[in-house]
Amino acid sequence: MTEAHFDFDTPVERGGSDSAKWQERADILPMGIADMDFRTAPAVITALEARIAHGVFGYPTPDTAYFEAIASWFARRHGVRLPRSGIIPTIGVAPAIQAILAALCAPGDGVIVQPPVYNRFLSAIEHMGCRRIENPLALRQGRYDMDFADLERKAASPEARVLLLCNPHNPGGRVWTRAELEQLARICARHGVRVVSDEIHGDLAFSEHPFTPFAALAQDAAAGCITCTGAGKAFTISGLQNAFVVVSDPKLRAPVEAAMTAHQIRDLNPIGLAATTAAYTGGEAWLNALIAYLEGNWRLLRQAFARHLEHIDVIHQEGTYLAWIDSRKLGMSSEALADRLVREAGVRVIPGSIFGAQGDGFVRVNFACPRARLKDGLDRLICGLSR
């Protein structure tokens, strides 16, 4: 099924819907928070309508259909079989990562990150009293790569216990290849570093860049990894607070489950369970159309910058709906630039510095919106980023 069968062009009025993204003045266009401006898949809406019609919303527990939907999706879409016993439902990826660090690390232990990287990684490390060990990504000709030589040195540190992997990478836009993941796995295994892989954007990889879950690697690597993911980002249902963690190794699963229970992040809501099940059983055609539409938006953004903002570099994009804009030639901090874009152009973006010092001078732009809205946003960005 092609994108023509689904309507991504009609704007959805999000004012008055308790949207964190749309709490701006009417003259400010929000292009910051990682939240799409599209209605979710029709299959999800139909399932939610049926669940709401039932009228009772007591404490839920995931049923067989929920686990089968997840397992079938990963087998069909990504070629990996997830053991039902290894799937641990949770309210969200970010709180799960913090609980996992509590299970695997003691205060003062080292956690490797690859900045610029998702800011909730950095805050989780701080909240758990751990030490951040940075293995910065290498930006080469507008594309990020892992610095494996540096990773070897950092993983060899006696304090290093965990590596937090972002795949696909937020904000850098990379979808890591199997070869890259295998090399990372070998280095971490050599030094006894556990990989915790945030794959919440995995279903938003572009068509020419297939997503490889860490769990799809060789058995030893997959067994030693903890995956954190869910349907929230791809199906625009993050507000329903339903995600899951995958831990294949039973010996590792017990402390992770205990930590997640202690952090009280395993009490789901029935609406989220219904949405996840429906997304994975009936949402694939919609998702394929969405990805095609996002790729079209990305091309439009890239062309607009190439035509009007030659002094601004747009980082190579392989997935997600978050463009990473290198505006360092303007000589401004990312916070100052983000403020200028609001004041002078009426557009809200995310300052890159929240993703680590390596993000200073960059801004992140959300292009998951109807094309007419994107064109408005691009006009504002062109105005605000011109010399």
mmCIF file of C-alpha atoms in Angstrom:
data_model
loop_
_atom_site.group_PDB
_atom_site.id
_atom_site.type_symbol
_atom_site.label_atom_id
_atom_site.label_comp_id
_atom_site.label_asym_id
_atom_site.label_seq_id
_atom_site.Cartn_x
_atom_site.Cartn_y
_atom_site.Cartn_z
ATOM 1 C CA MET A 1 0.000 0.000 0.000
ATOM 2 C CA THR A 2 1.377 3.431 -0.903
ATOM 3 C CA GLU A 3 1.200 6.719 0.905
ATOM 4 C CA ALA A 4 -1.753 7.813 -1.309
ATOM 5 C CA HIS A 5 -4.035 5.511 0.691
ATOM 6 C CA PHE A 6 -3.486 7.508 3.875
ATOM 7 C CA ASP A 7 -3.910 11.214 4.542
ATOM 8 C CA PHE A 8 -0.812 12.842 6.013
ATOM 9 C CA ASP A 9 -1.476 16.209 4.375
ATOM 10 C CA THR A 10 -4.534 17.398 6.281
ATOM 11 C CA PRO A 11 -3.393 19.386 9.329
ATOM 12 C CA VAL A 12 -4.587 18.195 12.725
ATOM 13 C CA GLU A 13 -5.522 20.992 15.133
ATOM 14 C CA ARG A 14 -3.615 20.124 18.302
ATOM 15 C CA GLY A 15 -4.468 23.185 20.348
ATOM 16 C CA GLY A 16 -6.605 22.258 23.346
ATOM 17 C CA SER A 17 -5.429 18.631 23.257
ATOM 18 C CA ASP A 18 -3.001 18.920 26.208
ATOM 19 C CA SER A 19 -0.091 18.666 23.787
ATOM 20 C CA ALA A 20 3.256 19.567 25.355
ATOM 21 C CA LYS A 21 4.557 20.406 21.895
ATOM 22 C CA TRP A 22 1.740 22.825 21.104
ATOM 23 C CA GLN A 23 1.763 24.923 24.291
ATOM 24 C CA GLU A 24 3.213 27.843 22.334
ATOM 25 C CA ARG A 25 1.774 31.227 21.458
ATOM 26 C CA ALA A 26 -0.318 31.129 18.321
ATOM 27 C CA ASP A 27 2.407 32.877 16.332
ATOM 28 C CA ILE A 28 5.099 30.294 17.225
ATOM 29 C CA LEU A 29 5.438 27.129 15.121
ATOM 30 C CA PRO A 30 6.779 24.253 17.249
ATOM 31 C CA MET A 31 9.337 22.057 15.460
ATOM 32 C CA GLY A 32 11.199 20.852 18.523
ATOM 33 C CA ILE A 33 9.709 18.097 20.690
ATOM 34 C CA ALA A 34 9.937 14.613 19.122
ATOM 35 C CA ASP A 35 6.201 14.219 18.575
ATOM 36 C CA MET A 36 4.583 13.778 15.143
ATOM 37 C CA ASP A 37 1.678 15.939 13.985
ATOM 38 C CA PHE A 38 -0.144 13.026 12.341
ATOM 39 C CA ARG A 39 -3.097 10.973 13.503
ATOM 40 C CA THR A 40 -2.073 7.455 14.373
ATOM 41 C CA ALA A 41 -2.826 4.426 12.193
ATOM 42 C CA PRO A 42 -6.532 3.761 11.501
ATOM 43 C CA ALA A 43 -6.155 0.278 12.998
ATOM 44 C CA VAL A 44 -5.055 1.836 16.279
ATOM 45 C CA ILE A 45 -7.938 4.323 16.324
ATOM 46 C CA THR A 46 -10.438 1.524 15.652
ATOM 47 C CA ALA A 47 -9.014 -0.588 18.474
ATOM 48 C CA LEU A 48 -9.081 2.340 20.897
ATOM 49 C CA GLU A 49 -12.669 3.170 20.018
ATOM 50 C CA ALA A 50 -13.658 -0.423 20.758
ATOM 51 C CA ARG A 51 -11.717 -0.453 24.021
ATOM 52 C CA ILE A 52 -13.254 2.838 25.151
ATOM 53 C CA ALA A 53 -16.742 1.569 24.292
ATOM 54 C CA HIS A 54 -16.208 -1.181 26.855
ATOM 55 C CA GLY A 55 -16.315 1.536 29.505
ATOM 56 C CA VAL A 56 -14.276 -0.129 32.267
ATOM 57 C CA PHE A 57 -10.632 0.880 32.713
ATOM 58 C CA GLY A 58 -9.376 -0.957 35.761
ATOM 59 C CA TYR A 59 -5.896 -2.278 36.404
ATOM 60 C CA PRO A 60 -4.742 -4.218 33.325
ATOM 61 C CA THR A 61 -2.322 -7.023 32.672
ATOM 62 C CA PRO A 62 -0.913 -7.772 29.206
ATOM 63 C CA ASP A 63 -2.644 -10.694 27.539
ATOM 64 C CA THR A 64 -1.374 -13.278 25.068
ATOM 65 C CA ALA A 65 -2.388 -11.145 22.077
ATOM 66 C CA TYR A 66 -0.107 -8.334 23.268
ATOM 67 C CA PHE A 67 2.985 -10.532 23.486
ATOM 68 C CA GLU A 68 2.167 -12.328 20.243
ATOM 69 C CA ALA A 69 1.757 -9.001 18.434
ATOM 70 C CA ILE A 70 5.208 -7.854 19.556
ATOM 71 C CA ALA A 71 6.891 -11.164 18.712
ATOM 72 C CA SER A 72 5.202 -11.399 15.315
ATOM 73 C CA TRP A 73 6.129 -7.799 14.424
ATOM 74 C CA PHE A 74 9.805 -8.284 15.205
ATOM 75 C CA ALA A 75 9.943 -11.598 13.362
ATOM 76 C CA ARG A 76 8.150 -10.242 10.297
ATOM 77 C CA ARG A 77 9.582 -6.726 10.201
ATOM 78 C CA HIS A 78 13.090 -7.230 11.545
ATOM 79 C CA GLY A 79 13.851 -10.934 11.233
ATOM 80 C CA VAL A 80 14.438 -11.499 14.943
ATOM 81 C CA ARG A 81 12.574 -13.784 17.321
ATOM 82 C CA LEU A 82 11.965 -12.386 20.777
ATOM 83 C CA PRO A 83 11.249 -14.838 23.600
ATOM 84 C CA ARG A 84 7.941 -14.027 25.262
ATOM 85 C CA SER A 85 9.539 -14.559 28.661
ATOM 86 C CA GLY A 86 12.095 -11.871 27.825
ATOM 87 C CA ILE A 87 9.564 -9.100 27.101
ATOM 88 C CA ILE A 88 8.983 -6.818 30.088
ATOM 89 C CA PRO A 89 6.254 -4.169 29.561
ATOM 90 C CA THR A 90 6.921 -0.725 31.016
ATOM 91 C CA ILE A 91 5.563 2.815 30.889
ATOM 92 C CA GLY A 92 8.403 4.218 28.773
ATOM 93 C CA VAL A 93 11.927 3.811 27.476
ATOM 94 C CA ALA A 94 13.500 6.695 29.410
ATOM 95 C CA PRO A 95 12.363 5.546 32.880
ATOM 96 C CA ALA A 96 13.299 1.978 31.942
ATOM 97 C CA ILE A 97 16.866 3.032 31.132
ATOM 98 C CA GLN A 98 17.205 4.714 34.502
ATOM 99 C CA ALA A 99 15.920 1.587 36.276
ATOM 100 C CA ILE A 100 18.283 -0.620 34.269
ATOM 101 C CA LEU A 101 21.244 1.509 35.332
ATOM 102 C CA ALA A 102 20.123 1.012 38.924
ATOM 103 C CA ALA A 103 20.164 -2.760 38.334
ATOM 104 C CA LEU A 104 23.542 -2.906 36.605
ATOM 105 C CA CYS A 105 25.583 -0.134 38.204
ATOM 106 C CA ALA A 106 26.654 1.136 41.589
ATOM 107 C CA PRO A 107 27.204 4.843 42.247
ATOM 108 C CA GLY A 108 30.488 5.862 40.689
ATOM 109 C CA ASP A 109 30.435 3.192 37.973
ATOM 110 C CA GLY A 110 31.100 4.347 34.434
ATOM 111 C CA VAL A 111 28.467 4.470 31.685
ATOM 112 C CA ILE A 112 29.628 4.970 28.097
ATOM 113 C CA VAL A 113 27.621 7.274 25.841
ATOM 114 C CA GLN A 114 28.226 8.432 22.260
ATOM 115 C CA PRO A 115 27.487 12.159 22.135
ATOM 116 C CA PRO A 116 25.844 14.150 20.812
ATOM 117 C CA VAL A 117 23.131 11.851 22.128
ATOM 118 C CA TYR A 118 19.606 11.723 23.546
ATOM 119 C CA ASN A 119 19.618 13.987 26.579
ATOM 120 C CA ARG A 120 17.709 11.538 28.791
ATOM 121 C CA PHE A 121 20.772 9.245 28.655
ATOM 122 C CA LEU A 122 22.809 11.998 30.259
ATOM 123 C CA SER A 123 20.253 12.800 32.947
ATOM 124 C CA ALA A 124 19.764 9.107 33.812
ATOM 125 C CA ILE A 125 23.498 8.697 34.400
ATOM 126 C CA GLU A 126 23.508 11.746 36.649
ATOM 127 C CA HIS A 127 20.426 10.682 38.623
ATOM 128 C CA MET A 128 21.918 7.246 39.291
ATOM 129 C CA GLY A 129 25.167 8.725 40.567
ATOM 130 C CA CYS A 130 27.181 7.136 37.776
ATOM 131 C CA ARG A 131 30.120 8.609 35.895
ATOM 132 C CA ARG A 132 29.708 9.568 32.258
ATOM 133 C CA ILE A 133 32.362 8.144 29.926
ATOM 134 C CA GLU A 134 32.180 9.828 26.533
ATOM 135 C CA ASN A 135 32.944 8.079 23.255
ATOM 136 C CA PRO A 136 32.025 10.974 20.924
ATOM 137 C CA LEU A 137 30.774 10.216 17.442
ATOM 138 C CA ALA A 138 33.049 11.349 14.626
ATOM 139 C CA LEU A 139 31.478 13.784 12.151
ATOM 140 C CA ARG A 140 33.040 13.195 8.746
ATOM 141 C CA GLN A 141 31.749 14.945 5.628
ATOM 142 C CA GLY A 142 28.306 15.502 7.101
ATOM 143 C CA ARG A 143 27.835 11.974 8.442
ATOM 144 C CA TYR A 144 28.403 10.490 11.897
ATOM 145 C CA ASP A 145 30.506 7.373 12.464
ATOM 146 C CA MET A 146 31.507 5.550 15.614
ATOM 147 C CA ASP A 147 35.083 6.038 16.805
ATOM 148 C CA PHE A 148 35.940 2.405 17.518
ATOM 149 C CA ALA A 149 39.552 3.053 18.499
ATOM 150 C CA ASP A 150 38.370 5.465 21.173
ATOM 151 C CA LEU A 151 35.606 3.052 22.209
ATOM 152 C CA GLU A 152 38.207 0.314 22.751
ATOM 153 C CA ARG A 153 40.091 2.612 25.118
ATOM 154 C CA LYS A 154 36.990 3.753 26.965
ATOM 155 C CA ALA A 155 35.532 0.249 27.329
ATOM 156 C CA ALA A 156 38.840 -0.934 28.807
ATOM 157 C CA SER A 157 38.402 1.467 31.721
ATOM 158 C CA PRO A 158 37.969 -0.530 34.966
ATOM 159 C CA GLU A 159 34.967 1.658 35.859
ATOM 160 C CA ALA A 160 33.050 1.010 32.598
ATOM 161 C CA ARG A 161 29.993 -1.170 33.213
ATOM 162 C CA VAL A 162 27.388 -0.206 30.598
ATOM 163 C CA LEU A 163 27.210 1.341 27.127
ATOM 164 C CA LEU A 164 24.000 3.182 26.273
ATOM 165 C CA LEU A 165 23.435 2.751 22.538
ATOM 166 C CA CYS A 166 20.994 4.899 20.563
ATOM 167 C CA ASN A 167 19.888 3.026 17.412
ATOM 168 C CA PRO A 168 18.703 4.765 15.264
ATOM 169 C CA HIS A 169 20.705 7.626 16.655
ATOM 170 C CA ASN A 170 18.993 10.669 18.121
ATOM 171 C CA PRO A 171 19.880 13.375 17.166
ATOM 172 C CA GLY A 172 22.496 12.274 14.610
ATOM 173 C CA GLY A 173 20.121 10.460 12.238
ATOM 174 C CA ARG A 174 22.286 7.366 11.732
ATOM 175 C CA VAL A 175 20.810 3.885 11.440
ATOM 176 C CA TRP A 176 23.752 1.757 12.513
ATOM 177 C CA THR A 177 24.677 -1.077 10.145
ATOM 178 C CA ARG A 178 25.003 -4.675 11.215
ATOM 179 C CA ALA A 179 28.774 -4.460 10.739
ATOM 180 C CA GLU A 180 28.999 -1.411 13.016
ATOM 181 C CA LEU A 181 26.875 -3.053 15.689
ATOM 182 C CA GLU A 182 28.905 -6.253 15.514
ATOM 183 C CA GLN A 183 32.140 -4.334 15.992
ATOM 184 C CA LEU A 184 30.666 -2.473 18.954
ATOM 185 C CA ALA A 185 29.446 -5.779 20.412
ATOM 186 C CA ARG A 186 32.891 -7.369 20.130
ATOM 187 C CA ILE A 187 34.571 -4.453 21.885
ATOM 188 C CA CYS A 188 32.040 -4.411 24.705
ATOM 189 C CA ALA A 189 32.187 -8.180 25.159
ATOM 190 C CA ARG A 190 35.964 -8.061 25.332
ATOM 191 C CA HIS A 191 35.823 -5.703 28.272
ATOM 192 C CA GLY A 192 32.702 -6.967 30.047
ATOM 193 C CA VAL A 193 30.627 -3.880 29.199
ATOM 194 C CA ARG A 194 26.874 -4.475 28.995
ATOM 195 C CA VAL A 195 25.019 -2.922 26.041
ATOM 196 C CA VAL A 196 21.656 -1.241 26.701
ATOM 197 C CA SER A 197 20.130 -0.359 23.330
ATOM 198 C CA ASP A 198 17.439 2.319 22.972
ATOM 199 C CA GLU A 199 15.635 1.354 19.746
ATOM 200 C CA ILE A 200 12.458 3.433 20.092
ATOM 201 C CA HIS A 201 13.037 4.954 16.615
ATOM 202 C CA GLY A 202 13.832 1.574 15.026
ATOM 203 C CA ASP A 203 10.616 1.413 13.014
ATOM 204 C CA LEU A 204 11.368 4.826 11.503
ATOM 205 C CA ALA A 205 14.436 3.803 9.519
ATOM 206 C CA PHE A 206 14.351 5.047 5.926
ATOM 207 C CA SER A 207 13.792 2.554 3.125
ATOM 208 C CA GLU A 208 17.423 2.463 1.955
ATOM 209 C CA HIS A 209 18.788 1.995 5.478
ATOM 210 C CA PRO A 210 17.330 -1.159 7.035
ATOM 211 C CA PHE A 211 17.220 -1.227 10.802
ATOM 212 C CA THR A 212 19.168 -3.959 12.618
ATOM 213 C CA PRO A 213 18.032 -4.602 16.200
ATOM 214 C CA PHE A 214 20.896 -5.457 18.527
ATOM 215 C CA ALA A 215 18.945 -8.610 19.349
ATOM 216 C CA ALA A 216 19.402 -9.743 15.721
ATOM 217 C CA LEU A 217 23.167 -10.104 16.152
ATOM 218 C CA ALA A 218 24.948 -13.346 16.989
ATOM 219 C CA GLN A 219 23.460 -15.239 19.920
ATOM 220 C CA ASP A 220 26.115 -14.272 22.471
ATOM 221 C CA ALA A 221 25.835 -10.563 21.651
ATOM 222 C CA ALA A 222 22.044 -10.620 21.628
ATOM 223 C CA ALA A 223 21.815 -12.521 24.909
ATOM 224 C CA GLY A 224 24.017 -10.000 26.683
ATOM 225 C CA CYS A 225 22.074 -6.967 25.462
ATOM 226 C CA ILE A 226 19.078 -5.222 26.977
ATOM 227 C CA THR A 227 16.757 -3.636 24.400
ATOM 228 C CA CYS A 228 14.382 -0.780 25.198
ATOM 229 C CA THR A 229 11.731 -0.034 22.582
ATOM 230 C CA GLY A 230 8.031 0.238 21.805
ATOM 231 C CA ALA A 231 5.457 1.461 19.285
ATOM 232 C CA GLY A 232 5.244 4.986 20.712
ATOM 233 C CA LYS A 233 7.421 6.981 18.307
ATOM 234 C CA ALA A 234 6.543 5.170 15.075
ATOM 235 C CA PHE A 235 2.784 5.186 15.684
ATOM 236 C CA THR A 236 2.571 8.552 17.504
ATOM 237 C CA ILE A 237 1.180 6.967 20.684
ATOM 238 C CA SER A 238 3.924 7.916 23.150
ATOM 239 C CA GLY A 239 1.404 9.672 25.388
ATOM 240 C CA LEU A 240 -0.268 6.319 26.075
ATOM 241 C CA GLN A 241 2.840 5.312 28.038
ATOM 242 C CA ASN A 242 3.432 1.831 26.749
ATOM 243 C CA ALA A 243 6.865 0.451 25.897
ATOM 244 C CA PHE A 244 8.815 -2.699 26.669
ATOM 245 C CA VAL A 245 12.251 -3.974 27.566
ATOM 246 C CA VAL A 246 13.685 -7.198 26.123
ATOM 247 C CA VAL A 247 16.117 -9.262 28.207
ATOM 248 C CA SER A 248 16.814 -12.740 26.814
ATOM 249 C CA ASP A 249 19.162 -13.925 29.568
ATOM 250 C CA PRO A 250 17.114 -15.121 32.581
ATOM 251 C CA LYS A 251 19.965 -14.382 34.999
ATOM 252 C CA LEU A 252 20.088 -10.810 33.767
ATOM 253 C CA ARG A 253 16.321 -10.499 33.550
ATOM 254 C CA ALA A 254 15.713 -11.058 37.261
ATOM 255 C CA PRO A 255 17.623 -7.993 38.532
ATOM 256 C CA VAL A 256 16.282 -5.830 35.698
ATOM 257 C CA GLU A 257 12.683 -6.804 36.493
ATOM 258 C CA ALA A 258 13.307 -6.201 40.181
ATOM 259 C CA ALA A 259 14.699 -2.715 39.513
ATOM 260 C CA MET A 260 11.828 -1.824 37.193
ATOM 261 C CA THR A 261 9.346 -2.965 39.837
ATOM 262 C CA ALA A 262 11.160 -0.991 42.524
ATOM 263 C CA HIS A 263 11.026 2.118 40.325
ATOM 264 C CA GLN A 264 7.266 1.536 39.870
ATOM 265 C CA ILE A 265 7.365 1.715 36.078
ATOM 266 C CA ARG A 266 5.547 -1.525 35.258
ATOM 267 C CA ASP A 267 1.967 -0.405 35.920
ATOM 268 C CA LEU A 268 0.550 0.150 32.431
ATOM 269 C CA ASN A 269 -2.823 1.451 31.291
ATOM 270 C CA PRO A 270 -5.337 -0.552 29.263
ATOM 271 C CA ILE A 271 -5.495 2.028 26.470
ATOM 272 C CA GLY A 272 -1.752 1.777 25.857
ATOM 273 C CA LEU A 273 -1.880 -2.014 25.743
ATOM 274 C CA ALA A 274 -4.699 -1.934 23.176
ATOM 275 C CA ALA A 275 -2.850 0.633 21.060
ATOM 276 C CA THR A 276 0.403 -1.329 20.984
ATOM 277 C CA THR A 277 -1.346 -4.572 20.078
ATOM 278 C CA ALA A 278 -3.298 -2.891 17.281
ATOM 279 C CA ALA A 279 -0.249 -1.049 15.927
ATOM 280 C CA TYR A 280 1.757 -4.238 15.589
ATOM 281 C CA THR A 281 -1.091 -6.309 14.159
ATOM 282 C CA GLY A 282 -2.799 -3.844 11.811
ATOM 283 C CA GLY A 283 -0.550 -0.829 11.330
ATOM 284 C CA GLU A 284 2.161 -1.974 8.953
ATOM 285 C CA ALA A 285 0.720 -0.538 5.726
ATOM 286 C CA TRP A 286 0.185 2.815 7.441
ATOM 287 C CA LEU A 287 3.753 2.786 8.767
ATOM 288 C CA ASN A 288 5.164 2.067 5.302
ATOM 289 C CA ALA A 289 3.205 5.028 3.951
ATOM 290 C CA LEU A 290 4.352 7.219 6.832
ATOM 291 C CA ILE A 291 8.015 6.443 6.170
ATOM 292 C CA ALA A 292 7.580 7.305 2.498
ATOM 293 C CA TYR A 293 5.971 10.616 3.499
ATOM 294 C CA LEU A 294 8.747 11.384 5.998
ATOM 295 C CA GLU A 295 11.359 10.674 3.331
ATOM 296 C CA GLY A 296 9.580 13.175 1.083
ATOM 297 C CA ASN A 297 9.625 15.743 3.893
ATOM 298 C CA TRP A 298 13.325 15.111 4.434
ATOM 299 C CA ARG A 299 14.082 15.685 0.752
ATOM 300 C CA LEU A 300 12.104 18.921 0.839
ATOM 301 C CA LEU A 301 14.028 20.129 3.894
ATOM 302 C CA ARG A 302 17.399 19.207 2.428
ATOM 303 C CA GLN A 303 16.604 20.919 -0.878
ATOM 304 C CA ALA A 304 15.417 24.084 0.862
ATOM 305 C CA PHE A 305 18.622 24.336 2.883
ATOM 306 C CA ALA A 306 20.807 23.629 -0.152
ATOM 307 C CA ARG A 307 19.018 26.334 -2.141
ATOM 308 C CA HIS A 308 18.712 29.065 0.479
ATOM 309 C CA LEU A 309 21.161 28.302 3.296
ATOM 310 C CA GLU A 310 24.419 27.188 1.733
ATOM 311 C CA HIS A 311 26.326 28.207 4.874
ATOM 312 C CA ILE A 312 24.297 25.757 6.995
ATOM 313 C CA ASP A 313 25.047 22.019 6.868
ATOM 314 C CA VAL A 314 22.294 19.437 7.212
ATOM 315 C CA ILE A 315 23.628 16.192 8.653
ATOM 316 C CA HIS A 316 23.134 12.979 6.671
ATOM 317 C CA GLN A 317 19.803 11.389 7.599
ATOM 318 C CA GLU A 318 19.033 7.643 7.531
ATOM 319 C CA GLY A 319 16.022 7.484 9.817
ATOM 320 C CA THR A 320 13.820 9.218 12.436
ATOM 321 C CA TYR A 321 12.008 12.485 11.736
ATOM 322 C CA LEU A 322 14.537 14.697 13.511
ATOM 323 C CA ALA A 323 16.856 16.742 11.295
ATOM 324 C CA TRP A 324 20.207 17.686 12.825
ATOM 325 C CA ILE A 325 21.338 21.080 11.593
ATOM 326 C CA ASP A 326 24.973 22.202 11.828
ATOM 327 C CA SER A 327 24.822 25.978 12.221
ATOM 328 C CA ARG A 328 28.271 26.457 13.765
ATOM 329 C CA LYS A 329 29.319 28.797 10.950
ATOM 330 C CA LEU A 330 26.956 31.380 12.413
ATOM 331 C CA GLY A 331 29.262 31.582 15.442
ATOM 332 C CA MET A 332 26.404 31.354 17.960
ATOM 333 C CA SER A 333 25.678 28.983 20.805
ATOM 334 C CA SER A 334 22.779 26.662 20.122
ATOM 335 C CA GLU A 335 20.766 28.275 22.938
ATOM 336 C CA ALA A 336 21.286 31.755 21.517
ATOM 337 C CA LEU A 337 20.357 30.544 18.051
ATOM 338 C CA ALA A 338 17.218 28.764 19.270
ATOM 339 C CA ASP A 339 16.170 31.948 21.079
ATOM 340 C CA ARG A 340 16.775 33.997 17.926
ATOM 341 C CA LEU A 341 14.660 31.620 15.859
ATOM 342 C CA VAL A 342 11.745 32.096 18.262
ATOM 343 C CA ARG A 343 12.107 35.883 18.460
ATOM 344 C CA GLU A 344 12.849 36.672 14.828
ATOM 345 C CA ALA A 345 11.298 33.808 12.878
ATOM 346 C CA GLY A 346 8.544 32.429 15.123
ATOM 347 C CA VAL A 347 9.781 28.840 15.085
ATOM 348 C CA ARG A 348 10.766 26.644 18.042
ATOM 349 C CA VAL A 349 13.601 24.111 17.679
ATOM 350 C CA ILE A 350 15.723 22.150 20.174
ATOM 351 C CA PRO A 351 19.162 23.596 20.985
ATOM 352 C CA GLY A 352 21.830 20.996 20.311
ATOM 353 C CA SER A 353 23.722 21.616 23.536
ATOM 354 C CA ILE A 354 21.200 19.554 25.516
ATOM 355 C CA PHE A 355 22.660 16.495 23.777
ATOM 356 C CA GLY A 356 26.123 17.171 25.167
ATOM 357 C CA ALA A 357 28.905 19.658 24.488
ATOM 358 C CA GLN A 358 29.373 18.114 21.032
ATOM 359 C CA GLY A 359 25.928 19.433 20.080
ATOM 360 C CA ASP A 360 26.679 23.079 20.719
ATOM 361 C CA GLY A 361 26.149 25.128 17.570
ATOM 362 C CA PHE A 362 23.602 22.612 16.250
ATOM 363 C CA VAL A 363 19.808 22.622 16.414
ATOM 364 C CA ARG A 364 17.339 19.747 16.038
ATOM 365 C CA VAL A 365 14.286 20.193 13.827
ATOM 366 C CA ASN A 366 11.217 17.940 13.807
ATOM 367 C CA PHE A 367 9.909 17.509 10.240
ATOM 368 C CA ALA A 368 7.090 15.032 11.032
ATOM 369 C CA CYS A 369 4.187 17.236 10.017
ATOM 370 C CA PRO A 370 1.914 17.867 7.013
ATOM 371 C CA ARG A 371 3.846 19.244 4.056
ATOM 372 C CA ALA A 372 2.161 22.632 4.069
ATOM 373 C CA ARG A 373 3.143 23.086 7.702
ATOM 374 C CA LEU A 374 6.687 21.976 6.901
ATOM 375 C CA LYS A 375 6.926 24.541 4.104
ATOM 376 C CA ASP A 376 5.842 27.241 6.551
ATOM 377 C CA GLY A 377 8.480 26.035 8.994
ATOM 378 C CA LEU A 378 11.183 26.006 6.340
ATOM 379 C CA ASP A 379 10.336 29.573 5.352
ATOM 380 C CA ARG A 380 10.739 30.594 8.995
ATOM 381 C CA LEU A 381 14.006 28.692 9.361
ATOM 382 C CA ILE A 382 15.380 30.261 6.188
ATOM 383 C CA CYS A 383 14.524 33.677 7.584
ATOM 384 C CA GLY A 384 16.033 32.985 10.987
ATOM 385 C CA LEU A 385 19.197 31.230 9.772
ATOM 386 C CA SER A 386 20.125 33.635 6.985
ATOM 387 C CA ARG A 387 23.272 35.623 7.645
#
